[in-house]
PDB file of C-alpha atoms in Angstrom:
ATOM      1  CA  UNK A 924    -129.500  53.856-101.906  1.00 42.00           C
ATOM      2  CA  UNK A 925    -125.895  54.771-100.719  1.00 42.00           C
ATOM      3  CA  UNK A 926    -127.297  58.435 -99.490  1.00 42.00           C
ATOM      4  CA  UNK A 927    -130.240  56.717 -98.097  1.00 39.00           C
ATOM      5  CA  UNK A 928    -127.492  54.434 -96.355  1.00 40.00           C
ATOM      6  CA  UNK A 929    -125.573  57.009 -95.226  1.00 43.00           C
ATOM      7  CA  UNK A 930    -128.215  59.373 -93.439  1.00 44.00           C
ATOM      8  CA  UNK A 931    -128.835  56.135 -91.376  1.00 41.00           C
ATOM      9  CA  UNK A 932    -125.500  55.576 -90.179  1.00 45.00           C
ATOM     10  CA  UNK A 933    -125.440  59.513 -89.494  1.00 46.00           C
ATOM     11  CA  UNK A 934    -128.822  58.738 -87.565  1.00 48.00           C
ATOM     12  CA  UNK A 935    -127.216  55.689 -85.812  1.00 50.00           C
ATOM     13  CA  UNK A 936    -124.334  57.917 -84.688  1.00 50.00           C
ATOM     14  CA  UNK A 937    -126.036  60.510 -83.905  1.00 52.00           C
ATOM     15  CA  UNK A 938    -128.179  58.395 -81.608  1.00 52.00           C
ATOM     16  CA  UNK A 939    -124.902  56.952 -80.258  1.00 52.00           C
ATOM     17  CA  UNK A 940    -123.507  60.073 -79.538  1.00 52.00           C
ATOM     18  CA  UNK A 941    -126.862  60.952 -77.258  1.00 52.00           C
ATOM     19  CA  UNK A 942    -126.807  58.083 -75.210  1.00 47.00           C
ATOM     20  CA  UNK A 943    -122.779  58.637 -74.738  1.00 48.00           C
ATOM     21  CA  UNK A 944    -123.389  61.827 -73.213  1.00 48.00           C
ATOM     22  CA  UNK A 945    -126.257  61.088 -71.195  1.00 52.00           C
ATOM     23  CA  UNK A 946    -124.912  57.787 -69.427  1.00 48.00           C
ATOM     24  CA  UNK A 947    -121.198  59.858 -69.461  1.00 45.00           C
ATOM     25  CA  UNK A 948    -121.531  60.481 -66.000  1.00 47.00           C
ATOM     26  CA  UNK A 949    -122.963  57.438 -64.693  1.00 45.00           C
ATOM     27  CA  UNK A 950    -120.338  55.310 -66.706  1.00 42.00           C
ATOM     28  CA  UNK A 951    -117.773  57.530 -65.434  1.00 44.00           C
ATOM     29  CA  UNK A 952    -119.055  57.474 -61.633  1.00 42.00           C
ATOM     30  CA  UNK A 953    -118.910  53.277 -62.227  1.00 46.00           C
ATOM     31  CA  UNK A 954    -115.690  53.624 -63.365  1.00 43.00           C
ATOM     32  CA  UNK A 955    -114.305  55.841 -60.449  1.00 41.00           C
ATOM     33  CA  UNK A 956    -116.069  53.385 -57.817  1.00 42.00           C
ATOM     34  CA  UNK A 957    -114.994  50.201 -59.177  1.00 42.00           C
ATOM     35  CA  UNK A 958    -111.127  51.849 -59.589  1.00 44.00           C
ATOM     36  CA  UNK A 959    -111.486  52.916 -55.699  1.00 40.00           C
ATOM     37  CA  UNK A 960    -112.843  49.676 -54.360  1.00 40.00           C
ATOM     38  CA  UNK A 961    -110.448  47.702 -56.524  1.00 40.00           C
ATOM     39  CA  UNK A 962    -106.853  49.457 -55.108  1.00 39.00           C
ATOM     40  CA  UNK A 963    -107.354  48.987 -51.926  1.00 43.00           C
ATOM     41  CA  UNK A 964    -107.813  44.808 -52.506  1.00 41.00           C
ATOM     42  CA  UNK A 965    -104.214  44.670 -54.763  1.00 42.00           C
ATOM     43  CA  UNK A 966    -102.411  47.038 -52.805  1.00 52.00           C
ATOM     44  CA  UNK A 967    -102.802  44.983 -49.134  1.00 62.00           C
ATOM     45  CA  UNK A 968    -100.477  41.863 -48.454  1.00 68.00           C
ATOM     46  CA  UNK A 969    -102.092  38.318 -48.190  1.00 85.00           C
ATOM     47  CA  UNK A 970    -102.136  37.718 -44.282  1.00 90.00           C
ATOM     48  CA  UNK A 971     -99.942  34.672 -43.148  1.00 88.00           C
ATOM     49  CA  UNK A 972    -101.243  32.188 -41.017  1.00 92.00           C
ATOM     50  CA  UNK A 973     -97.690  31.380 -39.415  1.00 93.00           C
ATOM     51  CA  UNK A 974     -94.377  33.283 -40.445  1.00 94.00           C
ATOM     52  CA  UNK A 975     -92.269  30.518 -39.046  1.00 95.00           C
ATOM     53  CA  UNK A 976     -94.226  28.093 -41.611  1.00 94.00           C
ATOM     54  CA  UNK A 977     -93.825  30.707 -44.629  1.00 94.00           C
ATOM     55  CA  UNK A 978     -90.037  31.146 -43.656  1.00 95.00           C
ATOM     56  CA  UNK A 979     -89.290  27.490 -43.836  1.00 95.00           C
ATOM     57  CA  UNK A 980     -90.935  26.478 -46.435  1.00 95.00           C
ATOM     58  CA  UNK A 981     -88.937  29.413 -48.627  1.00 95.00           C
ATOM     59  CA  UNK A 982     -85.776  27.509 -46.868  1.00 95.00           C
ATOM     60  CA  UNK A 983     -87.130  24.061 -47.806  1.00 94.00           C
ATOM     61  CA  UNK A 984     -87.643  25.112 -51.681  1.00 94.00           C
ATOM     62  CA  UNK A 985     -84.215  26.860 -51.857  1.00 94.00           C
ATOM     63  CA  UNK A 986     -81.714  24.160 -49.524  1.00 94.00           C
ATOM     64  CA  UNK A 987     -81.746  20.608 -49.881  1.00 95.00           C
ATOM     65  CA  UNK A 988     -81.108  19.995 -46.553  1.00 94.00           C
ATOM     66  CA  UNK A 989     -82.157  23.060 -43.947  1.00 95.00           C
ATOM     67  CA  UNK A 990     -81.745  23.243 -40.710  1.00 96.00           C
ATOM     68  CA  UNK A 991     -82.673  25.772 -38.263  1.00 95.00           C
ATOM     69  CA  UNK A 992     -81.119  26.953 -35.049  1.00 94.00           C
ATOM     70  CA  UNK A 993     -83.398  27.469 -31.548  1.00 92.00           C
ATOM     71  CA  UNK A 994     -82.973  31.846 -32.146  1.00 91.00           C
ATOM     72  CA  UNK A 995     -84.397  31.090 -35.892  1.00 95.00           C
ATOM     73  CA  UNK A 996     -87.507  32.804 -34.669  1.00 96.00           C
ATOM     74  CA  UNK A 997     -88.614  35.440 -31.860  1.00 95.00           C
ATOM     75  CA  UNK A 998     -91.773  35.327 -30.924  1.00 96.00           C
ATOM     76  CA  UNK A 999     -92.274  39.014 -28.729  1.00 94.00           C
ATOM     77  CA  UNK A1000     -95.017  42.081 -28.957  1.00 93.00           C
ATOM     78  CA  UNK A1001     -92.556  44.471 -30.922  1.00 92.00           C
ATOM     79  CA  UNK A1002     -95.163  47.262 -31.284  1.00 90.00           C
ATOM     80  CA  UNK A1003     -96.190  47.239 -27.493  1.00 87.00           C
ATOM     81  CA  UNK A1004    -100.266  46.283 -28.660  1.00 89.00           C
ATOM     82  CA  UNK A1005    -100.623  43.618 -26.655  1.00 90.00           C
ATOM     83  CA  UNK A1006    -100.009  40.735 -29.313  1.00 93.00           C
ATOM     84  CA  UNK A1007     -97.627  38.271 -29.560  1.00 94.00           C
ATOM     85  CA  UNK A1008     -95.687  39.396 -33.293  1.00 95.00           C
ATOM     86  CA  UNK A1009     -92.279  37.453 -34.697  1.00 95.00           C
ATOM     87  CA  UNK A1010     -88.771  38.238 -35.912  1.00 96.00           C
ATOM     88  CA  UNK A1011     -87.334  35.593 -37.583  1.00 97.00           C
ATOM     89  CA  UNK A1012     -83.636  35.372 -37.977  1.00 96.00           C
ATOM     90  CA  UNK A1013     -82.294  34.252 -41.489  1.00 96.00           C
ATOM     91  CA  UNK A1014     -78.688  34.414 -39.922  1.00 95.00           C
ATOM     92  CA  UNK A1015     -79.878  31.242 -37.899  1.00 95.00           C
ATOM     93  CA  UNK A1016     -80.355  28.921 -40.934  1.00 96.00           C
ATOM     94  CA  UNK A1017     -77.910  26.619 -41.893  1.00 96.00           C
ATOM     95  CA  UNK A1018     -78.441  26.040 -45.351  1.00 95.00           C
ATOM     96  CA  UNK A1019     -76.756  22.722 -47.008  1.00 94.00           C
ATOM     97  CA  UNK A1020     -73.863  23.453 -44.649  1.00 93.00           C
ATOM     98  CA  UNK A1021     -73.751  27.498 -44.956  1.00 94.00           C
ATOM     99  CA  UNK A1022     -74.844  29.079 -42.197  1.00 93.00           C
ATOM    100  CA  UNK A1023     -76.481  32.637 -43.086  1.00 93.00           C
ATOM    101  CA  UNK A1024     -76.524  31.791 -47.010  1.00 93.00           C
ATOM    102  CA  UNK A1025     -77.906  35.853 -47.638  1.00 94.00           C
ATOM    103  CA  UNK A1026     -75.409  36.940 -44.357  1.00 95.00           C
ATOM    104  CA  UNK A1027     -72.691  39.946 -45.783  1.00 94.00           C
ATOM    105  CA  UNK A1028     -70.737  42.076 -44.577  1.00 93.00           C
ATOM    106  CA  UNK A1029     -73.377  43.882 -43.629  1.00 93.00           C
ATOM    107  CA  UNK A1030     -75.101  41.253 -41.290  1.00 94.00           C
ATOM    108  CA  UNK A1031     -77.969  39.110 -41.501  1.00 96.00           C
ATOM    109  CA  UNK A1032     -81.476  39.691 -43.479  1.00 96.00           C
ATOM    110  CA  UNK A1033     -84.167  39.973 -39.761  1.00 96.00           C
ATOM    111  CA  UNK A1034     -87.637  39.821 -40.795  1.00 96.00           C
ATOM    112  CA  UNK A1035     -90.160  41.401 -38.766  1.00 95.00           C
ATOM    113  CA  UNK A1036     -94.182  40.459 -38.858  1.00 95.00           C
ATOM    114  CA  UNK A1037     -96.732  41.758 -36.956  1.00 94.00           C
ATOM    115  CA  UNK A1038     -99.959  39.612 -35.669  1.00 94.00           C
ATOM    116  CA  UNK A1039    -103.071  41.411 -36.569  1.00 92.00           C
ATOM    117  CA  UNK A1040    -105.987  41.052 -34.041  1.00 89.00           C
ATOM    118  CA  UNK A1041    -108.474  38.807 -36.776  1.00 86.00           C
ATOM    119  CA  UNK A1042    -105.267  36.083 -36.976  1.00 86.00           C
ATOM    120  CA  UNK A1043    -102.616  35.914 -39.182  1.00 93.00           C
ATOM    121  CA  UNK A1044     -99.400  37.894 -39.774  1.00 94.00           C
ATOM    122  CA  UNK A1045     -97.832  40.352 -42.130  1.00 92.00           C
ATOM    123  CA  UNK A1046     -94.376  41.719 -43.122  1.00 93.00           C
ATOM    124  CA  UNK A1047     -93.515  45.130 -41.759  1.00 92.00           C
ATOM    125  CA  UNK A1048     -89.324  44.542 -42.718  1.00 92.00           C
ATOM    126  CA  UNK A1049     -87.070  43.438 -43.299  1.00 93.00           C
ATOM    127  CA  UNK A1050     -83.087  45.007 -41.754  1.00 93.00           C
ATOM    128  CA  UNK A1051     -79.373  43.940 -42.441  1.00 94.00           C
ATOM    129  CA  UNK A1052     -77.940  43.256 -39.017  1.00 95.00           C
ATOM    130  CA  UNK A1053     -75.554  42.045 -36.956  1.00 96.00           C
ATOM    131  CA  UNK A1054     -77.889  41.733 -33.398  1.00 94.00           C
ATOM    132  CA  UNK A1055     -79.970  43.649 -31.905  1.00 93.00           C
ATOM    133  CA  UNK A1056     -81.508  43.886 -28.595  1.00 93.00           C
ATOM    134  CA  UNK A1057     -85.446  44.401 -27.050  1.00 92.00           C
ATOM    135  CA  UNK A1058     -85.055  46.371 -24.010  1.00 91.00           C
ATOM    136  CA  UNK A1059     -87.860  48.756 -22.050  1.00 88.00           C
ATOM    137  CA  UNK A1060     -86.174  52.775 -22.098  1.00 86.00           C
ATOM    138  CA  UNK A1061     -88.314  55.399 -20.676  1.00 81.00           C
ATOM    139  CA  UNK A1062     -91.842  52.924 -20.207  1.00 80.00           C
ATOM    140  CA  UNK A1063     -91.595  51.732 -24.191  1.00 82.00           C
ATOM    141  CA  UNK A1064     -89.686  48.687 -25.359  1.00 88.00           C
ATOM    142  CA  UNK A1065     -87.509  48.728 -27.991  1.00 91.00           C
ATOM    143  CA  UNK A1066     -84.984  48.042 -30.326  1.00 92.00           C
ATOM    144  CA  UNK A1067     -81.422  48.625 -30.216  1.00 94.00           C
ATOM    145  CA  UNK A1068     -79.615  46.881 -33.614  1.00 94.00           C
ATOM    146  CA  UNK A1069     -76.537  46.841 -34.078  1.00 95.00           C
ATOM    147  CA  UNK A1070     -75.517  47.598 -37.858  1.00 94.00           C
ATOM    148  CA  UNK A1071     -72.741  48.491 -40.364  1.00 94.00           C
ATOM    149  CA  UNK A1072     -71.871  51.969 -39.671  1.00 93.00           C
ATOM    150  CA  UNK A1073     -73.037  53.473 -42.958  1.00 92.00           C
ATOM    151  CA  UNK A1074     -76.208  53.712 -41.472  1.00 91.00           C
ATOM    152  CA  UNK A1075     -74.655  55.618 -38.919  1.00 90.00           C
ATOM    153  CA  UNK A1076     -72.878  57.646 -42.118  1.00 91.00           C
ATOM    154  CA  UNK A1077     -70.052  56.116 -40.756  1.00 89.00           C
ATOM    155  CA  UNK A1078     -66.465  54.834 -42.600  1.00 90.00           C
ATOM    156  CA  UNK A1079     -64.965  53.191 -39.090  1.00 91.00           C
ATOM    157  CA  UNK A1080     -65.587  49.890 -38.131  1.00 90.00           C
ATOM    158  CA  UNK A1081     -67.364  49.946 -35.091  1.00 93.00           C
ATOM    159  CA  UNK A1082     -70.967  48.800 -35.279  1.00 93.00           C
ATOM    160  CA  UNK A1083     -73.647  51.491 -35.811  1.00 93.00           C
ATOM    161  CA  UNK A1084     -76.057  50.911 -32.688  1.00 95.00           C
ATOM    162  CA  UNK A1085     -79.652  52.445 -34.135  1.00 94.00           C
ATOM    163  CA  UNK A1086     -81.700  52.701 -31.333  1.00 93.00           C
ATOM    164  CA  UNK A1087     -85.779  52.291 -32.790  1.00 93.00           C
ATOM    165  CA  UNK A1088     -89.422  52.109 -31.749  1.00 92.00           C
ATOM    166  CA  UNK A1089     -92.152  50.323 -34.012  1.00 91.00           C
ATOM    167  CA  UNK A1090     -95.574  52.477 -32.660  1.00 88.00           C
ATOM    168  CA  UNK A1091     -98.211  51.161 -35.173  1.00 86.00           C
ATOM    169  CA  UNK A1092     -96.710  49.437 -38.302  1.00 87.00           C
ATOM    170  CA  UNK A1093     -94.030  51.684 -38.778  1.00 89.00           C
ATOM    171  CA  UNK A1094     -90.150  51.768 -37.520  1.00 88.00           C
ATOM    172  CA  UNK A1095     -89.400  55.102 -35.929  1.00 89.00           C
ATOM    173  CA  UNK A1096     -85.766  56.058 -36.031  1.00 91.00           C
ATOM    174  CA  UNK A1097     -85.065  57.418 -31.907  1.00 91.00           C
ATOM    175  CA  UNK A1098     -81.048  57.525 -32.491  1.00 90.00           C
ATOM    176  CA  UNK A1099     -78.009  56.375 -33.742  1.00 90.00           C
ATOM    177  CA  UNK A1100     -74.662  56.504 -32.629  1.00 88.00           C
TER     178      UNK A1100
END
């Protein structure tokens, strides 16, 4: 009976083993497909509807009393498409009396989102600084922030001034001085 047993599990196996390697490669393309379409879906950033809403509600969980100066947030095309985007300035909140509660030494967290054509906004950065300005050089705007020299690879005190283009989603580095 155990032999008897036995030769049917081999059997069993056996058969096991035959389907294995003829669905292998159907299994595996499933696999492969269902790991490509999934990646894309966890690797994007939930769209916001309003980065001046997101902002203060962050503000409004973490201060018991916020308040928020006029400059709080920028609303300007900073990658010269054509739609409105915002910077919000975290330097401008006054948070239960401290103005800038994340401000150093090293100026104030700016937050940058760009307005996607379907609605809604996403973060592109987020930059320590002290100010910056938008201005048009050469037929493109853009940005000139002032920042703590060492990212100018600097030891002095004066301000690094980073001069910088956003083309797309991306911040492209023109100069610094």
């Amino acid at each position: 009976m155990c032999i008897l047993l036995q030769d049917l599990r081999v059997r069993q196996s056996g058969r096991q083993e035959a389907l294995a390697v003829k669905y292998f490669p159907l299994l595996a393309l499933q696999a492969l497909l269902f790991g490509c379409l999934a990646f894309p879906a966890t690797a994007q950033q939930e769209l916001l509807s309003d980065p001046e809403i997101y902002e203060k509600k962050y503000f409004a969980g973490r201060c018991n009393i916020p308040q928020y100066d006029a400059d709080f947030i920028r609303r300007i095309d900073i990658n010269n498409d054509g739609i409105v985007d915002a910077i919000v300035n975290q330097g401008d909140v006054v948070c239960d009396g401290e103005r800038g509660p994340d401000c150093t030494e090293e100026g104030c967290p700016y937050n940058f989102y760009l307005q996607v054509k379907e609605g809604g906004y996403f973060m592109i950065a987020t930059a320590h600084m002290y100010a910056y300005d938008f201005i048009q050089r050469f037929g493109n705007m853009v940005f000139v922030m002032q920042m703590h020299p060492k990212y100018c690879e600097r030891t002095d005190s004066k301000p690094c001034e980073m001069t910088v283009r956003v083309r797309g989603t991306k911040f492209l580095t023109i100069s610094k001085k």
